[in-house]
C-alpha positions as MATLAB code, in Angstrom:
seq = 'MTIERLENGQRFCRVLRYNGIVYVAGLTADDLSGDTTSQTRQI';
ca = [
     -16.446  112.858   54.131;
     -19.276  111.963   56.430;
     -21.928  109.276   56.228;
     -25.457  110.659   56.347;
     -28.040  108.113   57.531;
     -31.687  108.810   56.724;
     -34.753  106.849   57.829;
     -32.709  104.695   60.193;
     -33.566  102.664   63.236;
     -31.129  101.201   65.705;
     -29.748   98.539   63.331;
     -31.500   99.100   60.001;
     -30.827  102.044   57.718;
     -33.149  102.513   54.746;
     -31.168  105.343   53.101;
     -27.503  106.270   53.371;
     -25.616  109.007   51.528;
     -21.822  108.982   51.267;
     -19.525  110.921   48.933;
     -22.486  112.010   46.769;
     -23.775  108.449   46.319;
     -27.081  107.295   47.827;
     -27.416  103.695   48.992;
     -30.781  102.255   49.861;
     -31.650   99.574   52.464;
     -28.960   98.030   54.621;
     -28.071   96.988   58.134;
     -25.951   99.162   60.366;
     -23.820   98.273   63.353;
     -24.831   99.140   66.935;
     -21.445  100.720   67.685;
     -20.545  103.134   64.874;
     -17.214  104.195   66.397;
     -15.306  101.184   65.014;
     -13.793  100.689   61.594;
     -15.497   98.844   58.750;
     -14.247   95.443   59.903;
     -15.510   95.809   63.462;
     -18.882   97.192   62.290;
     -19.271   94.275   59.881;
     -18.689   91.800   62.728;
     -21.613   93.333   64.609;
     -24.004   92.596   61.764;
];
């Protein structure tokens, strides 16, 4: 399953779709290669 980011800037993602569920508004990490824990630390 992949994460599809729509309407995103460098750190802010307005729309995200994952596993058939759409999430709106949220911050994203600069380095997306890490796991959830490392991405959370970046925010």
